[in-house]
Amino acid sequence: MKSKIREIYEDCVVSLLWVLCYLFAILPRCIRYGVFAPFVSFVMHRLARYRYDVIMRQLHDSFPNKSEEELQGICSRYYDHLAEMVVGTLSLAGSNDKKRSRDTEFNLTENFGEIIEGKNVVVLTSHYGFWEIALNLYLCTPNHHLVVAYRPLKSRIMDKLYRRLRNYERVDVVASKSLVRHYVANRHGINGKNIVVGLISDQNCPPTKGCCWHRFLNHDSLFFDGGEQLATKFSLPVFYLELERIEAGRYRHNYTLLYDGSEEVAPHEITERYVRCLERTIEAKPEYWMWSHKRWKNRPKEDSQFYNNYKEQEK
């Protein structure tokens, strides 16, 4: 009985929050991005100093050749971007295919349609730009069903709201731990359509079997290689998706082919290609990556080729 009452309570709170998000989403764009976003940026940067020390420390470590003035500029622009993400997330409640098409452009790699025709595909993206807009890739793959991995939130209410805001047609949001099982069960198609598996592959990865070390932004860094494992096991093409900001709330999808599904590759090679693409993206415009999360919590094992680099970096 208590669990039923709790369920009803959570659903009511989620519905209320969704209505508030919807009311915000229907405000004029100039109010949301021209007034509200700068205010949020000011509060986070100048008043709350939200994770300022974390941001600056990681910027210093990642770009040792940049001046303090340059790093402060990146930091300031990052807060502006963070505020835009807050606005963009709240605005998902008022989204539909027409609005998503207006806010998204697609720059497809050569022969993109031929490569994915009749096949399941893996798309690797990152916490760069407004990554929620990466879900819009279903708009350019009408013959595919998008399956996206995510980490369930600790708050049941916020997790339910998260899923409701992302309730798109031809899109399944699946917990990361269940992704492989979900793919295997549906690898022959969902509602008669092939599958695009979307993975944000720059998560803060713990040192587990499903991760590998790569040199990245002047750090020895752990990356999930689940996308590579899926691709090599089932011979799936792999694309890197870069989100290029056009203006506030509007992005261009740039796709780069990392693996054609049949090439002979060494272990971790596909992930290495992804890491190099992501690094170039961040170095070009670093303010759009998620600097407020602690990225480098883990150290290599003493028998790892990366351990000596780590010890030098600690000094």
Tab-separated table of C-alpha atoms in Angstrom:
chain	number	residue	atom	x	y	z
A	1	MET	CA	0.000	0.000	0.000
A	2	LYS	CA	2.805	2.406	0.914
A	3	SER	CA	4.581	1.704	-2.343
A	4	LYS	CA	1.367	2.425	-4.273
A	5	ILE	CA	0.880	5.734	-2.458
A	6	ARG	CA	4.531	6.605	-3.095
A	7	GLU	CA	4.081	5.809	-6.777
A	8	ILE	CA	1.017	8.063	-7.032
A	9	TYR	CA	2.833	10.859	-5.184
A	10	GLU	CA	5.865	10.621	-7.486
A	11	ASP	CA	3.686	10.632	-10.607
A	12	CYS	CA	1.841	13.732	-9.378
A	13	VAL	CA	5.104	15.572	-8.672
A	14	VAL	CA	6.504	14.560	-12.069
A	15	SER	CA	3.348	15.802	-13.805
A	16	LEU	CA	3.568	19.124	-11.959
A	17	LEU	CA	7.249	19.550	-12.864
A	18	TRP	CA	6.523	18.662	-16.474
A	19	VAL	CA	3.753	21.290	-16.644
A	20	LEU	CA	6.164	23.906	-15.244
A	21	CYS	CA	8.751	22.900	-17.842
A	22	TYR	CA	6.121	23.129	-20.573
A	23	LEU	CA	5.040	26.602	-19.472
A	24	PHE	CA	8.677	27.667	-19.574
A	25	ALA	CA	9.172	26.023	-22.987
A	26	ILE	CA	6.365	28.019	-24.615
A	27	LEU	CA	7.877	31.343	-23.576
A	28	PRO	CA	9.354	33.311	-26.500
A	29	ARG	CA	12.846	32.187	-27.435
A	30	CYS	CA	14.220	35.678	-26.779
A	31	ILE	CA	13.006	35.450	-23.161
A	32	ARG	CA	14.386	31.965	-22.545
A	33	TYR	CA	17.804	32.438	-24.160
A	34	GLY	CA	18.113	36.223	-24.116
A	35	VAL	CA	16.997	36.948	-20.553
A	36	PHE	CA	16.798	33.785	-18.465
A	37	ALA	CA	20.035	32.150	-19.697
A	38	PRO	CA	22.285	35.188	-18.969
A	39	PHE	CA	20.706	35.474	-15.518
A	40	VAL	CA	21.412	31.782	-14.759
A	41	SER	CA	24.973	32.176	-16.032
A	42	PHE	CA	25.541	35.190	-13.765
A	43	VAL	CA	24.171	33.358	-10.709
A	44	MET	CA	26.280	30.234	-11.310
A	45	HIS	CA	29.470	32.110	-12.204
A	46	ARG	CA	29.494	35.258	-10.095
A	47	LEU	CA	27.275	34.424	-7.105
A	48	ALA	CA	27.292	30.665	-6.510
A	49	ARG	CA	30.737	30.114	-8.092
A	50	TYR	CA	29.408	26.707	-9.090
A	51	ARG	CA	32.353	24.270	-9.127
A	52	TYR	CA	34.652	27.102	-10.132
A	53	ASP	CA	37.740	25.494	-8.575
A	54	VAL	CA	37.074	22.197	-10.363
A	55	ILE	CA	36.601	23.941	-13.691
A	56	MET	CA	39.756	26.049	-13.442
A	57	ARG	CA	41.930	23.217	-12.163
A	58	GLN	CA	40.916	20.949	-15.028
A	59	LEU	CA	41.404	23.730	-17.567
A	60	HIS	CA	44.894	24.455	-16.205
A	61	ASP	CA	45.841	20.776	-16.339
A	62	SER	CA	44.378	20.234	-19.803
A	63	PHE	CA	45.815	23.362	-21.457
A	64	PRO	CA	49.142	24.129	-19.743
A	65	ASN	CA	50.229	26.359	-22.636
A	66	LYS	CA	47.263	28.710	-22.383
A	67	SER	CA	47.535	31.929	-20.386
A	68	GLU	CA	45.467	32.657	-17.302
A	69	GLU	CA	43.484	35.213	-19.271
A	70	GLU	CA	42.639	32.641	-21.958
A	71	LEU	CA	41.559	30.082	-19.358
A	72	GLN	CA	39.386	32.628	-17.552
A	73	GLY	CA	37.748	33.426	-20.878
A	74	ILE	CA	37.020	29.749	-21.503
A	75	CYS	CA	35.615	29.445	-17.981
A	76	SER	CA	33.322	32.430	-18.437
A	77	ARG	CA	32.019	31.138	-21.774
A	78	TYR	CA	31.532	27.710	-20.216
A	79	TYR	CA	29.125	29.164	-17.648
A	80	ASP	CA	27.183	30.786	-20.505
A	81	HIS	CA	27.003	27.396	-22.198
A	82	LEU	CA	25.930	25.678	-18.957
A	83	ALA	CA	23.079	28.164	-18.629
A	84	GLU	CA	22.001	27.463	-22.209
A	85	MET	CA	21.890	23.753	-21.365
A	86	VAL	CA	19.591	24.480	-18.416
A	87	VAL	CA	17.263	26.390	-20.737
A	88	GLY	CA	17.489	23.715	-23.422
A	89	THR	CA	16.659	20.919	-20.991
A	90	LEU	CA	13.621	22.727	-19.587
A	91	SER	CA	12.500	23.495	-23.130
A	92	LEU	CA	12.347	19.797	-24.057
A	93	ALA	CA	8.816	19.712	-22.628
A	94	GLY	CA	7.558	21.850	-25.508
A	95	SER	CA	9.487	20.037	-28.217
A	96	ASN	CA	8.100	18.254	-31.264
A	97	ASP	CA	9.373	17.075	-34.655
A	98	LYS	CA	8.858	20.485	-36.267
A	99	LYS	CA	10.790	22.355	-33.556
A	100	ARG	CA	13.530	19.714	-33.449
A	101	SER	CA	13.984	19.969	-37.213
A	102	ARG	CA	14.237	23.749	-36.934
A	103	ASP	CA	16.886	23.509	-34.234
A	104	THR	CA	19.017	20.844	-35.935
A	105	GLU	CA	21.118	20.720	-39.089
A	106	PHE	CA	22.798	17.563	-40.378
A	107	ASN	CA	26.220	17.382	-41.967
A	108	LEU	CA	26.393	13.731	-42.987
A	109	THR	CA	29.538	11.898	-43.935
A	110	GLU	CA	29.910	10.788	-47.567
A	111	ASN	CA	27.669	7.819	-48.447
A	112	PHE	CA	26.041	7.987	-45.026
A	113	GLY	CA	22.760	6.563	-46.319
A	114	GLU	CA	24.474	3.692	-48.140
A	115	ILE	CA	26.594	2.798	-45.100
A	116	ILE	CA	23.648	2.507	-42.704
A	117	GLU	CA	21.075	1.056	-45.125
A	118	GLY	CA	19.753	-2.225	-43.786
A	119	LYS	CA	22.229	-2.242	-40.883
A	120	ASN	CA	22.342	-1.571	-37.193
A	121	VAL	CA	24.724	1.285	-36.344
A	122	VAL	CA	26.662	2.657	-33.352
A	123	VAL	CA	26.950	6.426	-32.850
A	124	LEU	CA	29.449	7.705	-30.270
A	125	THR	CA	29.029	11.217	-28.937
A	126	SER	CA	30.099	13.068	-25.775
A	127	HIS	CA	29.263	15.661	-23.135
A	128	TYR	CA	30.028	18.362	-25.662
A	129	GLY	CA	27.557	21.007	-26.718
A	130	PHE	CA	23.930	20.410	-25.752
A	131	TRP	CA	24.114	16.632	-25.928
A	132	GLU	CA	20.352	16.214	-25.419
A	133	ILE	CA	19.946	17.472	-28.970
A	134	ALA	CA	21.900	14.407	-30.129
A	135	LEU	CA	18.593	12.527	-29.786
A	136	ASN	CA	17.471	14.434	-32.869
A	137	LEU	CA	19.603	12.146	-35.024
A	138	TYR	CA	16.463	10.024	-35.411
A	139	LEU	CA	15.242	12.772	-37.767
A	140	CYS	CA	17.897	11.865	-40.359
A	141	THR	CA	17.520	8.086	-39.942
A	142	PRO	CA	13.837	7.444	-40.747
A	143	ASN	CA	14.431	3.728	-41.284
A	144	HIS	CA	16.083	3.250	-37.899
A	145	HIS	CA	14.985	3.135	-34.272
A	146	LEU	CA	17.267	4.986	-31.862
A	147	VAL	CA	18.327	3.251	-28.630
A	148	VAL	CA	20.143	5.568	-26.231
A	149	ALA	CA	22.053	4.534	-23.104
A	150	TYR	CA	21.736	6.641	-19.956
A	151	ARG	CA	22.567	6.421	-16.269
A	152	PRO	CA	19.406	6.344	-14.132
A	153	LEU	CA	19.277	9.264	-11.713
A	154	LYS	CA	19.341	8.657	-7.957
A	155	SER	CA	16.112	10.604	-7.483
A	156	ARG	CA	13.175	8.524	-8.724
A	157	ILE	CA	11.188	11.690	-9.399
A	158	MET	CA	13.923	13.321	-11.468
A	159	ASP	CA	14.543	10.053	-13.293
A	160	LYS	CA	10.887	9.816	-14.268
A	161	LEU	CA	10.922	13.450	-15.379
A	162	TYR	CA	14.101	12.816	-17.387
A	163	ARG	CA	12.462	9.941	-19.231
A	164	ARG	CA	9.252	11.881	-19.862
A	165	LEU	CA	11.133	14.852	-21.323
A	166	ARG	CA	12.883	12.450	-23.698
A	167	ASN	CA	9.811	10.494	-24.742
A	168	TYR	CA	10.307	10.700	-28.509
A	169	GLU	CA	8.811	8.497	-31.190
A	170	ARG	CA	11.381	5.954	-32.480
A	171	VAL	CA	13.628	6.589	-29.444
A	172	ASP	CA	14.178	4.216	-26.510
A	173	VAL	CA	16.084	5.466	-23.452
A	174	VAL	CA	17.681	2.421	-21.814
A	175	ALA	CA	19.725	2.136	-18.612
A	176	SER	CA	23.410	1.589	-19.451
A	177	LYS	CA	23.558	-1.710	-17.561
A	178	SER	CA	20.697	-3.077	-19.681
A	179	LEU	CA	21.866	-1.781	-23.056
A	180	VAL	CA	23.669	-4.881	-24.344
A	181	ARG	CA	20.818	-7.140	-23.263
A	182	HIS	CA	18.311	-4.771	-24.893
A	183	TYR	CA	20.339	-4.722	-28.116
A	184	VAL	CA	20.739	-8.509	-28.303
A	185	ALA	CA	17.013	-8.993	-27.734
A	186	ASN	CA	16.135	-6.489	-30.493
A	187	ARG	CA	19.093	-6.771	-32.888
A	188	HIS	CA	16.827	-7.981	-35.683
A	189	GLY	CA	14.853	-4.753	-35.508
A	190	ILE	CA	12.315	-2.752	-33.504
A	191	ASN	CA	8.938	-2.276	-35.196
A	192	GLY	CA	10.525	-3.405	-38.450
A	193	LYS	CA	13.338	-0.860	-38.271
A	194	ASN	CA	17.068	-1.302	-37.795
A	195	ILE	CA	18.714	0.105	-34.671
A	196	VAL	CA	21.004	3.051	-34.029
A	197	VAL	CA	22.756	2.631	-30.679
A	198	GLY	CA	23.664	6.040	-29.247
A	199	LEU	CA	26.376	6.197	-26.583
A	200	ILE	CA	27.862	9.131	-24.688
A	201	SER	CA	31.315	7.590	-24.408
A	202	ASP	CA	33.205	10.182	-22.351
A	203	GLN	CA	31.460	9.337	-19.089
A	204	ASN	CA	33.613	9.341	-15.951
A	205	CYS	CA	34.580	5.708	-16.321
A	206	PRO	CA	35.561	3.588	-13.284
A	207	PRO	CA	38.524	1.202	-13.711
A	208	THR	CA	36.466	-1.824	-14.773
A	209	LYS	CA	36.698	-4.453	-17.461
A	210	GLY	CA	34.623	-2.339	-19.829
A	211	CYS	CA	37.097	0.583	-19.858
A	212	CYS	CA	40.468	1.302	-21.448
A	213	TRP	CA	43.179	3.951	-20.991
A	214	HIS	CA	43.926	6.626	-23.583
A	215	ARG	CA	46.000	9.809	-23.582
A	216	PHE	CA	43.512	12.658	-23.693
A	217	LEU	CA	43.795	16.398	-22.990
A	218	ASN	CA	47.180	16.039	-21.294
A	219	HIS	CA	45.829	13.278	-19.005
A	220	ASP	CA	45.845	9.508	-18.933
A	221	SER	CA	42.111	8.932	-19.148
A	222	LEU	CA	39.697	6.033	-18.861
A	223	PHE	CA	37.080	5.595	-21.585
A	224	PHE	CA	34.239	3.147	-21.938
A	225	ASP	CA	34.793	0.871	-24.921
A	226	GLY	CA	31.315	-0.698	-24.927
A	227	GLY	CA	30.592	0.848	-28.324
A	228	GLU	CA	33.694	-0.772	-29.789
A	229	GLN	CA	32.866	-4.145	-28.251
A	230	LEU	CA	29.346	-3.996	-29.663
A	231	ALA	CA	30.604	-2.945	-33.090
A	232	THR	CA	33.310	-5.600	-33.441
A	233	LYS	CA	31.112	-8.412	-32.113
A	234	PHE	CA	28.183	-7.665	-34.422
A	235	SER	CA	30.056	-5.984	-37.338
A	236	LEU	CA	28.365	-2.606	-36.891
A	237	PRO	CA	29.505	0.660	-38.508
A	238	VAL	CA	30.551	3.296	-35.961
A	239	PHE	CA	30.174	7.062	-36.335
A	240	TYR	CA	31.485	9.929	-34.248
A	241	LEU	CA	28.872	12.642	-33.700
A	242	GLU	CA	30.172	16.155	-33.090
A	243	LEU	CA	27.616	18.741	-31.988
A	244	GLU	CA	28.510	22.133	-33.440
A	245	ARG	CA	26.715	25.124	-31.931
A	246	ILE	CA	25.083	27.390	-34.526
A	247	GLU	CA	23.400	29.671	-31.999
A	248	ALA	CA	21.758	29.261	-28.612
A	249	GLY	CA	19.692	26.075	-28.682
A	250	ARG	CA	20.548	25.261	-32.307
A	251	TYR	CA	23.165	22.736	-33.350
A	252	ARG	CA	24.657	21.076	-36.391
A	253	HIS	CA	25.254	17.326	-36.310
A	254	ASN	CA	28.622	16.491	-37.898
A	255	TYR	CA	29.139	12.773	-38.523
A	256	THR	CA	32.516	11.102	-39.055
A	257	LEU	CA	32.876	7.418	-39.915
A	258	LEU	CA	35.185	5.684	-37.421
A	259	TYR	CA	34.676	2.077	-38.448
A	260	ASP	CA	32.898	0.524	-41.435
A	261	GLY	CA	31.894	-2.694	-39.684
A	262	SER	CA	34.299	-4.974	-41.553
A	263	GLU	CA	37.790	-3.461	-41.215
A	264	GLU	CA	40.378	-5.419	-39.224
A	265	VAL	CA	41.250	-3.288	-36.197
A	266	ALA	CA	43.477	-3.740	-33.155
A	267	PRO	CA	41.857	-3.808	-29.693
A	268	HIS	CA	40.798	-0.316	-28.544
A	269	GLU	CA	41.540	1.172	-32.003
A	270	ILE	CA	37.962	2.316	-32.609
A	271	THR	CA	37.830	3.942	-29.177
A	272	GLU	CA	41.206	5.580	-29.859
A	273	ARG	CA	39.813	7.097	-33.070
A	274	TYR	CA	36.854	8.401	-31.101
A	275	VAL	CA	39.158	9.894	-28.445
A	276	ARG	CA	41.254	11.688	-31.070
A	277	CYS	CA	38.135	13.137	-32.749
A	278	LEU	CA	36.749	14.314	-29.420
A	279	GLU	CA	40.075	15.869	-28.427
A	280	ARG	CA	40.216	17.885	-31.666
A	281	THR	CA	36.638	19.026	-31.122
A	282	ILE	CA	37.358	20.210	-27.572
A	283	GLU	CA	40.646	21.896	-28.460
A	284	ALA	CA	38.884	23.913	-31.180
A	285	LYS	CA	36.182	25.272	-28.824
A	286	PRO	CA	36.804	24.044	-25.267
A	287	GLU	CA	34.003	26.026	-23.629
A	288	TYR	CA	31.386	23.540	-24.838
A	289	TRP	CA	32.708	20.491	-22.977
A	290	MET	CA	31.479	19.549	-19.498
A	291	TRP	CA	34.291	20.954	-17.326
A	292	SER	CA	32.312	21.123	-14.089
A	293	HIS	CA	32.407	17.340	-13.633
A	294	LYS	CA	35.534	15.774	-12.125
A	295	ARG	CA	36.974	13.983	-15.122
A	296	TRP	CA	40.153	12.428	-13.827
A	297	LYS	CA	39.397	10.673	-10.538
A	298	ASN	CA	41.159	7.384	-11.270
A	299	ARG	CA	44.845	6.499	-11.489
A	300	PRO	CA	46.442	3.793	-13.647
A	301	LYS	CA	47.585	0.578	-11.978
A	302	GLU	CA	51.292	0.298	-11.214
A	303	ASP	CA	51.762	-2.356	-13.899
A	304	SER	CA	50.092	-0.148	-16.519
A	305	GLN	CA	52.050	1.622	-19.261
A	306	PHE	CA	50.246	4.799	-18.145
A	307	TYR	CA	51.359	4.665	-14.511
A	308	ASN	CA	54.678	6.538	-14.962
A	309	ASN	CA	52.874	9.315	-16.845
A	310	TYR	CA	50.382	9.571	-14.008
A	311	LYS	CA	53.120	9.867	-11.360
A	312	GLU	CA	54.868	12.580	-13.368
A	313	GLN	CA	51.589	14.469	-13.698
A	314	GLU	CA	51.008	14.256	-9.927
A	315	LYS	CA	54.310	16.008	-9.143
